[in-house]
PDB file of C-alpha atoms in Angstrom:
ATOM      1  CA  MET M   1       9.117  22.063   4.625  1.00  0.00           C
ATOM      2  CA  ALA M   2      10.449  18.616   5.402  1.00  0.00           C
ATOM      3  CA  LEU M   3       7.698  16.523   6.953  1.00  0.00           C
ATOM      4  CA  SER M   4      10.398  14.628   8.784  1.00  0.00           C
ATOM      5  CA  ASP M   5      10.752  17.746  10.966  1.00  0.00           C
ATOM      6  CA  LEU M   6       8.934  16.320  13.963  1.00  0.00           C
ATOM      7  CA  ARG M   7       8.981  19.720  15.664  1.00  0.00           C
ATOM      8  CA  LEU M   8       5.866  20.725  13.693  1.00  0.00           C
ATOM      9  CA  LEU M   9       3.963  17.719  15.016  1.00  0.00           C
ATOM     10  CA  GLU M  10       5.141  18.545  18.527  1.00  0.00           C
ATOM     11  CA  ILE M  11       3.848  22.113  18.208  1.00  0.00           C
ATOM     12  CA  PHE M  12       0.515  20.924  16.826  1.00  0.00           C
ATOM     13  CA  ALA M  13       0.078  18.482  19.720  1.00  0.00           C
ATOM     14  CA  ALA M  14       0.841  21.272  22.222  1.00  0.00           C
ATOM     15  CA  VAL M  15      -1.825  23.511  20.643  1.00  0.00           C
ATOM     16  CA  VAL M  16      -4.479  20.787  20.867  1.00  0.00           C
ATOM     17  CA  GLU M  17      -3.527  19.774  24.394  1.00  0.00           C
ATOM     18  CA  GLY M  18      -3.501  23.400  25.600  1.00  0.00           C
ATOM     19  CA  GLY M  19      -6.517  24.498  23.603  1.00  0.00           C
ATOM     20  CA  SER M  20      -4.900  27.619  22.172  1.00  0.00           C
ATOM     21  CA  MET M  21      -1.892  29.004  20.315  1.00  0.00           C
ATOM     22  CA  THR M  22      -1.069  31.102  23.368  1.00  0.00           C
ATOM     23  CA  SER M  23      -0.829  28.171  25.777  1.00  0.00           C
ATOM     24  CA  ALA M  24       1.346  26.273  23.293  1.00  0.00           C
ATOM     25  CA  SER M  25       3.684  29.245  22.894  1.00  0.00           C
ATOM     26  CA  VAL M  26       4.128  29.486  26.677  1.00  0.00           C
ATOM     27  CA  ARG M  27       4.666  25.743  27.077  1.00  0.00           C
ATOM     28  CA  LEU M  28       7.196  25.510  24.230  1.00  0.00           C
ATOM     29  CA  GLN M  29       8.802  28.921  24.891  1.00  0.00           C
ATOM     30  CA  LEU M  30       8.007  30.136  21.387  1.00  0.00           C
ATOM     31  CA  SER M  31       6.359  33.324  20.162  1.00  0.00           C
ATOM     32  CA  GLN M  32       2.677  33.052  19.280  1.00  0.00           C
ATOM     33  CA  PRO M  33       3.369  33.976  15.609  1.00  0.00           C
ATOM     34  CA  ALA M  34       5.935  31.161  15.454  1.00  0.00           C
ATOM     35  CA  VAL M  35       3.330  28.680  16.700  1.00  0.00           C
ATOM     36  CA  SER M  36       0.737  29.950  14.200  1.00  0.00           C
ATOM     37  CA  GLN M  37       3.244  29.704  11.355  1.00  0.00           C
ATOM     38  CA  ALA M  38       4.191  26.143  12.335  1.00  0.00           C
ATOM     39  CA  ILE M  39       0.527  25.061  12.283  1.00  0.00           C
ATOM     40  CA  ALA M  40       0.037  26.755   8.911  1.00  0.00           C
ATOM     41  CA  ARG M  41       3.096  24.983   7.488  1.00  0.00           C
ATOM     42  CA  LEU M  42       1.896  21.605   8.727  1.00  0.00           C
ATOM     43  CA  GLU M  43      -1.608  22.140   7.322  1.00  0.00           C
ATOM     44  CA  ALA M  44      -0.187  23.256   3.982  1.00  0.00           C
ATOM     45  CA  ALA M  45       2.092  20.234   3.788  1.00  0.00           C
ATOM     46  CA  LEU M  46      -0.700  17.787   4.632  1.00  0.00           C
ATOM     47  CA  GLY M  47      -3.241  19.538   2.423  1.00  0.00           C
ATOM     48  CA  CYS M  48      -5.970  19.750   5.045  1.00  0.00           C
ATOM     49  CA  GLN M  49      -7.199  21.830   7.996  1.00  0.00           C
ATOM     50  CA  LEU M  50      -6.095  20.342  11.313  1.00  0.00           C
ATOM     51  CA  LEU M  51      -7.773  22.759  13.736  1.00  0.00           C
ATOM     52  CA  ASP M  52     -11.368  23.916  14.100  1.00  0.00           C
ATOM     53  CA  ARG M  53     -10.665  27.616  14.631  1.00  0.00           C
ATOM     54  CA  SER M  54     -14.348  28.463  15.175  1.00  0.00           C
ATOM     55  CA  HIS M  55     -14.329  26.617  18.486  1.00  0.00           C
ATOM     56  CA  ARG M  56     -12.810  27.759  21.784  1.00  0.00           C
ATOM     57  CA  PRO M  57     -10.812  26.126  23.123  1.00  0.00           C
ATOM     58  CA  LEU M  58      -9.325  25.017  19.803  1.00  0.00           C
ATOM     59  CA  ARG M  59     -10.060  21.424  18.898  1.00  0.00           C
ATOM     60  CA  PRO M  60      -8.817  19.156  16.117  1.00  0.00           C
ATOM     61  CA  THR M  61     -10.786  18.403  12.968  1.00  0.00           C
ATOM     62  CA  ARG M  62     -11.244  14.751  11.939  1.00  0.00           C
ATOM     63  CA  GLU M  63      -7.971  15.005  10.027  1.00  0.00           C
ATOM     64  CA  GLY M  64      -6.428  16.720  13.030  1.00  0.00           C
ATOM     65  CA  GLU M  65      -7.369  13.803  15.276  1.00  0.00           C
ATOM     66  CA  VAL M  66      -5.348  11.498  13.019  1.00  0.00           C
ATOM     67  CA  ALA M  67      -2.407  13.922  13.077  1.00  0.00           C
ATOM     68  CA  LEU M  68      -2.627  14.268  16.875  1.00  0.00           C
ATOM     69  CA  GLN M  69      -2.584  10.509  17.458  1.00  0.00           C
ATOM     70  CA  THR M  70       0.353  10.183  15.082  1.00  0.00           C
ATOM     71  CA  ALA M  71       2.229  13.025  16.807  1.00  0.00           C
ATOM     72  CA  GLN M  72       1.716  11.441  20.222  1.00  0.00           C
ATOM     73  CA  ASP M  73       2.704   7.969  19.026  1.00  0.00           C
ATOM     74  CA  VAL M  74       5.824   9.252  17.296  1.00  0.00           C
ATOM     75  CA  ALA M  75       6.956  11.234  20.346  1.00  0.00           C
ATOM     76  CA  GLN M  76       6.438   8.314  22.722  1.00  0.00           C
ATOM     77  CA  SER M  77       7.961   5.734  20.423  1.00  0.00           C
ATOM     78  CA  ILE M  78      11.091   7.656  19.507  1.00  0.00           C
ATOM     79  CA  THR M  79      11.693   8.478  23.170  1.00  0.00           C
ATOM     80  CA  ALA M  80      11.366   4.842  24.220  1.00  0.00           C
ATOM     81  CA  LEU M  81      13.008   3.147  21.237  1.00  0.00           C
ATOM     82  CA  PRO M  82      16.685   3.505  22.196  1.00  0.00           C
ATOM     83  CA  GLU M  83      15.999   2.020  25.629  1.00  0.00           C
ATOM     84  CA  ARG M  84      14.050  -0.835  24.065  1.00  0.00           C
ATOM     85  CA  ILE M  85      16.989  -1.637  21.819  1.00  0.00           C
ATOM     86  CA  ARG M  86      19.360  -1.549  24.769  1.00  0.00           C
ATOM     87  CA  ALA M  87      17.023  -3.915  26.622  1.00  0.00           C
ATOM     88  CA  VAL M  88      17.107  -6.484  23.835  1.00  0.00           C
ATOM     89  CA  ARG M  89      20.820  -7.127  24.187  1.00  0.00           C
ATOM     90  CA  LYS M  90      24.040  -5.414  25.069  1.00  0.00           C
ATOM     91  CA  LEU M  91      24.760  -3.203  22.096  1.00  0.00           C
ATOM     92  CA  PRO M  92      27.617  -4.457  19.907  1.00  0.00           C
ATOM     93  CA  LEU M  93      30.302  -2.009  18.862  1.00  0.00           C
ATOM     94  CA  ARG M  94      29.020  -2.402  15.315  1.00  0.00           C
ATOM     95  CA  LEU M  95      25.227  -2.301  15.072  1.00  0.00           C
ATOM     96  CA  ARG M  96      23.407  -3.437  11.925  1.00  0.00           C
ATOM     97  CA  LEU M  97      19.827  -2.190  11.794  1.00  0.00           C
ATOM     98  CA  GLY M  98      17.136  -2.945   9.222  1.00  0.00           C
ATOM     99  CA  ILE M  99      14.103  -0.675   8.964  1.00  0.00           C
ATOM    100  CA  VAL M 100      11.074  -0.936   6.692  1.00  0.00           C
ATOM    101  CA  ASP M 101      11.040   1.756   3.973  1.00  0.00           C
ATOM    102  CA  SER M 102       8.089   3.767   5.263  1.00  0.00           C
ATOM    103  CA  LEU M 103       9.683   4.334   8.691  1.00  0.00           C
ATOM    104  CA  THR M 104      13.097   5.692   7.761  1.00  0.00           C
ATOM    105  CA  ALA M 105      12.298   9.425   7.923  1.00  0.00           C
ATOM    106  CA  PRO M 106      10.942   9.698  11.484  1.00  0.00           C
ATOM    107  CA  PHE M 107      12.915   6.937  13.172  1.00  0.00           C
ATOM    108  CA  LEU M 108      16.399   6.776  11.720  1.00  0.00           C
ATOM    109  CA  PRO M 109      17.690  10.306  12.499  1.00  0.00           C
ATOM    110  CA  ALA M 110      16.340  10.251  16.062  1.00  0.00           C
ATOM    111  CA  LEU M 111      17.622   6.727  16.665  1.00  0.00           C
ATOM    112  CA  TYR M 112      21.091   7.577  15.438  1.00  0.00           C
ATOM    113  CA  ALA M 113      21.184  10.665  17.648  1.00  0.00           C
ATOM    114  CA  GLU M 114      20.396   8.520  20.701  1.00  0.00           C
ATOM    115  CA  LEU M 115      22.521   5.459  19.950  1.00  0.00           C
ATOM    116  CA  GLY M 116      25.436   7.034  18.144  1.00  0.00           C
ATOM    117  CA  ARG M 117      27.398   7.505  21.339  1.00  0.00           C
ATOM    118  CA  ASP M 118      27.024   3.816  22.258  1.00  0.00           C
ATOM    119  CA  VAL M 119      28.277   2.270  19.024  1.00  0.00           C
ATOM    120  CA  GLU M 120      31.380   2.884  16.981  1.00  0.00           C
ATOM    121  CA  PHE M 121      29.616   2.041  13.719  1.00  0.00           C
ATOM    122  CA  LEU M 122      25.897   2.090  12.879  1.00  0.00           C
ATOM    123  CA  SER M 123      24.751   0.508   9.644  1.00  0.00           C
ATOM    124  CA  ALA M 124      21.128   0.991   8.591  1.00  0.00           C
ATOM    125  CA  SER M 125      19.440  -0.579   5.600  1.00  0.00           C
ATOM    126  CA  SER M 126      15.851  -0.108   4.467  1.00  0.00           C
ATOM    127  CA  GLY M 127      13.620  -2.274   2.345  1.00  0.00           C
ATOM    128  CA  LEU M 128      10.467  -4.338   2.184  1.00  0.00           C
ATOM    129  CA  ALA M 129       9.485  -6.327   5.262  1.00  0.00           C
ATOM    130  CA  GLN M 130      10.194  -9.654   3.519  1.00  0.00           C
ATOM    131  CA  THR M 131      13.716  -8.563   2.561  1.00  0.00           C
ATOM    132  CA  LEU M 132      14.482  -7.481   6.120  1.00  0.00           C
ATOM    133  CA  ARG M 133      13.101 -10.765   7.476  1.00  0.00           C
ATOM    134  CA  ASP M 134      15.441 -12.720   5.204  1.00  0.00           C
ATOM    135  CA  GLU M 135      18.461 -10.644   6.206  1.00  0.00           C
ATOM    136  CA  LEU M 136      17.699 -10.989   9.927  1.00  0.00           C
ATOM    137  CA  MET M 137      17.449 -14.770   9.641  1.00  0.00           C
ATOM    138  CA  ALA M 138      20.648 -14.856   7.573  1.00  0.00           C
ATOM    139  CA  GLY M 139      22.465 -13.056  10.386  1.00  0.00           C
ATOM    140  CA  THR M 140      23.333  -9.963   8.368  1.00  0.00           C
ATOM    141  CA  LEU M 141      21.169  -7.710  10.593  1.00  0.00           C
ATOM    142  CA  ASP M 142      21.107  -7.391  14.388  1.00  0.00           C
ATOM    143  CA  PHE M 143      17.654  -5.772  14.650  1.00  0.00           C
ATOM    144  CA  VAL M 144      14.686  -5.087  12.419  1.00  0.00           C
ATOM    145  CA  ILE M 145      12.015  -2.392  12.848  1.00  0.00           C
ATOM    146  CA  SER M 146       9.111  -3.543  10.736  1.00  0.00           C
ATOM    147  CA  ASN M 147       5.381  -4.165  10.407  1.00  0.00           C
ATOM    148  CA  ASP M 148       6.208  -7.884  10.154  1.00  0.00           C
ATOM    149  CA  VAL M 149       6.124  -9.391  13.658  1.00  0.00           C
ATOM    150  CA  MET M 150       7.536 -12.665  12.230  1.00  0.00           C
ATOM    151  CA  GLU M 151       5.235 -14.671  14.497  1.00  0.00           C
ATOM    152  CA  ASP M 152       5.844 -17.805  12.443  1.00  0.00           C
ATOM    153  CA  LEU M 153       9.550 -17.852  13.351  1.00  0.00           C
ATOM    154  CA  ASP M 154      11.120 -19.183  16.555  1.00  0.00           C
ATOM    155  CA  GLY M 155      14.135 -17.847  18.429  1.00  0.00           C
ATOM    156  CA  LEU M 156      13.181 -14.181  18.189  1.00  0.00           C
ATOM    157  CA  THR M 157      12.357 -11.526  20.741  1.00  0.00           C
ATOM    158  CA  ARG M 158       9.733  -8.909  19.884  1.00  0.00           C
ATOM    159  CA  HIS M 159       9.105  -5.434  21.315  1.00  0.00           C
ATOM    160  CA  GLU M 160       5.987  -3.625  20.111  1.00  0.00           C
ATOM    161  CA  ILE M 161       6.666   0.032  19.285  1.00  0.00           C
ATOM    162  CA  LEU M 162       3.373   1.537  18.103  1.00  0.00           C
ATOM    163  CA  HIS M 163       0.127   1.122  16.171  1.00  0.00           C
ATOM    164  CA  GLU M 164      -0.223   3.270  13.069  1.00  0.00           C
ATOM    165  CA  PRO M 165      -3.700   3.872  11.575  1.00  0.00           C
ATOM    166  CA  TYR M 166      -4.474   3.471   7.894  1.00  0.00           C
ATOM    167  CA  ILE M 167      -5.916   6.607   6.283  1.00  0.00           C
ATOM    168  CA  LEU M 168      -7.285   7.652   2.903  1.00  0.00           C
ATOM    169  CA  ALA M 169      -5.379   9.724   0.356  1.00  0.00           C
ATOM    170  CA  THR M 170      -7.628  11.235  -2.320  1.00  0.00           C
ATOM    171  CA  PRO M 171      -7.292  13.921  -5.000  1.00  0.00           C
ATOM    172  CA  PRO M 172      -8.359  17.350  -3.678  1.00  0.00           C
ATOM    173  CA  SER M 173     -10.686  17.592  -6.691  1.00  0.00           C
ATOM    174  CA  LEU M 174     -13.100  15.202  -4.977  1.00  0.00           C
ATOM    175  CA  GLY M 175     -13.918  17.982  -2.524  1.00  0.00           C
ATOM    176  CA  GLY M 176     -13.838  15.869   0.635  1.00  0.00           C
ATOM    177  CA  LEU M 177     -15.346  12.540   1.632  1.00  0.00           C
ATOM    178  CA  THR M 178     -18.074  13.675   4.014  1.00  0.00           C
ATOM    179  CA  ASN M 179     -20.877  12.193   1.932  1.00  0.00           C
ATOM    180  CA  MET M 180     -18.930   9.641  -0.065  1.00  0.00           C
ATOM    181  CA  SER M 181     -18.804   5.953   0.848  1.00  0.00           C
ATOM    182  CA  LEU M 182     -15.916   3.678  -0.064  1.00  0.00           C
ATOM    183  CA  GLU M 183     -18.186   1.997  -2.589  1.00  0.00           C
ATOM    184  CA  ASN M 184     -18.863   5.294  -4.361  1.00  0.00           C
ATOM    185  CA  LEU M 185     -15.215   6.276  -4.138  1.00  0.00           C
ATOM    186  CA  ALA M 186     -14.221   2.993  -5.796  1.00  0.00           C
ATOM    187  CA  LYS M 187     -16.742   3.666  -8.557  1.00  0.00           C
ATOM    188  CA  SER M 188     -15.421   7.183  -9.097  1.00  0.00           C
ATOM    189  CA  LEU M 189     -11.700   6.440  -9.308  1.00  0.00           C
ATOM    190  CA  PRO M 190      -9.436   3.356  -9.276  1.00  0.00           C
ATOM    191  CA  LEU M 191      -7.656   2.285  -6.114  1.00  0.00           C
ATOM    192  CA  ILE M 192      -3.885   2.756  -6.369  1.00  0.00           C
ATOM    193  CA  ARG M 193      -2.648  -0.375  -4.610  1.00  0.00           C
ATOM    194  CA  TRP M 194       0.622  -1.121  -2.872  1.00  0.00           C
ATOM    195  CA  GLY M 195       2.915  -3.628  -4.580  1.00  0.00           C
ATOM    196  CA  GLN M 196       1.939  -7.174  -3.722  1.00  0.00           C
ATOM    197  CA  ARG M 197       5.304  -7.840  -2.062  1.00  0.00           C
ATOM    198  CA  SER M 198       4.424  -5.222   0.571  1.00  0.00           C
ATOM    199  CA  ARG M 199       2.706  -6.118   3.840  1.00  0.00           C
ATOM    200  CA  LEU M 200       0.779  -2.880   3.443  1.00  0.00           C
ATOM    201  CA  ALA M 201      -0.890  -4.469   0.410  1.00  0.00           C
ATOM    202  CA  ARG M 202      -1.839  -7.525   2.459  1.00  0.00           C
ATOM    203  CA  ASP M 203      -3.382  -5.408   5.234  1.00  0.00           C
ATOM    204  CA  VAL M 204      -5.415  -3.375   2.756  1.00  0.00           C
ATOM    205  CA  GLU M 205      -6.726  -6.441   0.929  1.00  0.00           C
ATOM    206  CA  ILE M 206      -7.765  -8.076   4.205  1.00  0.00           C
ATOM    207  CA  GLN M 207      -9.694  -4.945   5.214  1.00  0.00           C
ATOM    208  CA  LEU M 208     -11.427  -4.733   1.843  1.00  0.00           C
ATOM    209  CA  ARG M 209     -12.514  -8.363   2.196  1.00  0.00           C
ATOM    210  CA  ARG M 210     -13.814  -7.670   5.702  1.00  0.00           C
ATOM    211  CA  LEU M 211     -15.932  -4.855   4.273  1.00  0.00           C
ATOM    212  CA  LYS M 212     -17.034  -7.146   1.417  1.00  0.00           C
ATOM    213  CA  LEU M 213     -15.861  -4.487  -0.996  1.00  0.00           C
ATOM    214  CA  SER M 214     -14.745  -5.667  -4.424  1.00  0.00           C
ATOM    215  CA  VAL M 215     -12.336  -3.198  -6.024  1.00  0.00           C
ATOM    216  CA  PRO M 216     -10.884  -3.966  -9.481  1.00  0.00           C
ATOM    217  CA  LYS M 217      -7.100  -4.268  -9.648  1.00  0.00           C
ATOM    218  CA  GLN M 218      -5.624  -1.742 -12.033  1.00  0.00           C
ATOM    219  CA  PHE M 219      -2.526  -0.276 -10.380  1.00  0.00           C
ATOM    220  CA  ASP M 220       0.147  -1.988  -8.273  1.00  0.00           C
ATOM    221  CA  LEU M 221       2.991   0.308  -7.120  1.00  0.00           C
ATOM    222  CA  GLU M 222       5.889  -0.303  -4.741  1.00  0.00           C
ATOM    223  CA  SER M 223       6.687   3.101  -3.228  1.00  0.00           C
ATOM    224  CA  ALA M 224       4.796   5.734  -1.276  1.00  0.00           C
ATOM    225  CA  GLY M 225       6.065   8.366  -3.683  1.00  0.00           C
ATOM    226  CA  ALA M 226       4.607   6.501  -6.655  1.00  0.00           C
ATOM    227  CA  LEU M 227       1.249   5.999  -4.910  1.00  0.00           C
ATOM    228  CA  LEU M 228       0.839   9.585  -3.754  1.00  0.00           C
ATOM    229  CA  GLY M 229       2.118  10.895  -7.071  1.00  0.00           C
ATOM    230  CA  MET M 230      -0.717   9.090  -8.845  1.00  0.00           C
ATOM    231  CA  VAL M 231      -3.228  10.400  -6.310  1.00  0.00           C
ATOM    232  CA  ALA M 232      -1.902  13.968  -6.628  1.00  0.00           C
ATOM    233  CA  ALA M 233      -2.334  13.689 -10.396  1.00  0.00           C
ATOM    234  CA  GLY M 234      -6.010  12.812  -9.885  1.00  0.00           C
ATOM    235  CA  ILE M 235      -5.617   9.306 -11.320  1.00  0.00           C
ATOM    236  CA  GLY M 236      -6.930   7.454  -8.285  1.00  0.00           C
ATOM    237  CA  TRP M 237      -7.063   7.134  -4.502  1.00  0.00           C
ATOM    238  CA  ALA M 238      -4.982   5.157  -2.041  1.00  0.00           C
ATOM    239  CA  ILE M 239      -5.011   3.684   1.447  1.00  0.00           C
ATOM    240  CA  VAL M 240      -1.807   4.752   3.197  1.00  0.00           C
ATOM    241  CA  THR M 241      -0.355   5.364   6.658  1.00  0.00           C
ATOM    242  CA  PRO M 242       0.922   8.632   8.170  1.00  0.00           C
ATOM    243  CA  PHE M 243       4.515   7.351   8.159  1.00  0.00           C
ATOM    244  CA  ALA M 244       4.216   6.423   4.488  1.00  0.00           C
ATOM    245  CA  VAL M 245       3.161  10.025   3.809  1.00  0.00           C
ATOM    246  CA  LEU M 246       6.347  11.211   5.522  1.00  0.00           C
ATOM    247  CA  GLN M 247       8.361   9.388   2.865  1.00  0.00           C
ATOM    248  CA  ALA M 248       6.610  11.263   0.044  1.00  0.00           C
ATOM    249  CA  GLU M 249       6.602  14.811   1.387  1.00  0.00           C
ATOM    250  CA  HIS M 250       6.811  16.279  -2.131  1.00  0.00           C
ATOM    251  CA  PHE M 251       3.267  15.066  -2.836  1.00  0.00           C
ATOM    252  CA  ALA M 252       1.776  15.420   0.650  1.00  0.00           C
ATOM    253  CA  SER M 253       0.496  18.950   0.072  1.00  0.00           C
ATOM    254  CA  ARG M 254      -1.184  17.904  -3.183  1.00  0.00           C
ATOM    255  CA  VAL M 255      -3.469  15.202  -1.805  1.00  0.00           C
ATOM    256  CA  ALA M 256      -6.312  15.207   0.704  1.00  0.00           C
ATOM    257  CA  LEU M 257      -5.798  13.017   3.771  1.00  0.00           C
ATOM    258  CA  SER M 258      -8.706  11.805   5.888  1.00  0.00           C
ATOM    259  CA  PRO M 259      -9.496   9.080   8.434  1.00  0.00           C
ATOM    260  CA  PHE M 260     -10.502   5.723   6.998  1.00  0.00           C
ATOM    261  CA  PRO M 261     -14.321   5.659   6.790  1.00  0.00           C
ATOM    262  CA  GLY M 262     -16.132   2.918   8.637  1.00  0.00           C
ATOM    263  CA  PRO M 263     -14.252   0.447  10.861  1.00  0.00           C
ATOM    264  CA  GLY M 264     -10.674   1.649  11.246  1.00  0.00           C
ATOM    265  CA  PHE M 265      -7.627  -0.579  11.019  1.00  0.00           C
ATOM    266  CA  SER M 266      -3.938  -0.148  11.728  1.00  0.00           C
ATOM    267  CA  ARG M 267      -0.551  -1.776  11.411  1.00  0.00           C
ATOM    268  CA  THR M 268       1.728  -2.657  14.301  1.00  0.00           C
ATOM    269  CA  ILE M 269       5.375  -1.613  14.194  1.00  0.00           C
ATOM    270  CA  THR M 270       7.642  -4.009  16.073  1.00  0.00           C
ATOM    271  CA  LEU M 271      11.323  -4.254  16.972  1.00  0.00           C
ATOM    272  CA  VAL M 272      12.460  -7.824  16.234  1.00  0.00           C
ATOM    273  CA  ALA M 273      15.831  -9.373  17.113  1.00  0.00           C
ATOM    274  CA  PRO M 274      17.318 -12.846  17.658  1.00  0.00           C
ATOM    275  CA  ARG M 275      16.843 -14.148  21.194  1.00  0.00           C
ATOM    276  CA  HIS M 276      20.086 -14.671  23.087  1.00  0.00           C
ATOM    277  CA  ASN M 277      20.776 -16.811  26.135  1.00  0.00           C
ATOM    278  CA  ASP M 278      20.812 -13.788  28.455  1.00  0.00           C
ATOM    279  CA  GLN M 279      17.303 -12.692  27.449  1.00  0.00           C
TER     280      GLN M 279
END
């Protein structure tokens, strides 16, 4: 399964909203076995149970609540994004888009499908937020979709897209986090950190300081695949986002995902572009 197949998230959301596989099958015009299989595929890929099947109507587990919020945010954001881009400025015939690495899978295919008819050439580059910032200011990109709002820079227009929660990724061998605090988790295994050039790393460090949690620095990795690969191997745990998991689908079924314990925190994804005289 490719986690970038947003249809599975759509089916899961329909099951939760309708309270049963049957209602989702009617709403989506699918057979009930097809709905059940889609939920099973999504749970297998994410490595956790998303639905409490002992309850009627069906309701999401704690992990399922994270998946549901993500599914709803993705659906709303992808639907609205093309119009937001059109609102920023009249689309040029040649559109140069920059998108932060962890957002390419869900956003780029859907965006191209919507905007392809309006542009004769669409160029998309991905990278770290700092790299995209530099390219936007150098004039080599027309838009940037990033978790860097660039609030310190003038002459830009900003359109908020969504808030994405941070979640925990742990080795399945830990057997769940129901009775485990972050302090005990940090004592059990090392934290696999994001590379220090990443804004994800900055967000995580700020949250750890807020919680007054001192975690030794042992690993510093740039990509979601590298982080989740280490977690899947049982070497440590990580603080990630649902979209980052989408970029490392090969490892997603081999780690346990759960809501961040204690006070939650999130990152904001924003569309940023130069401000023009007609805006």
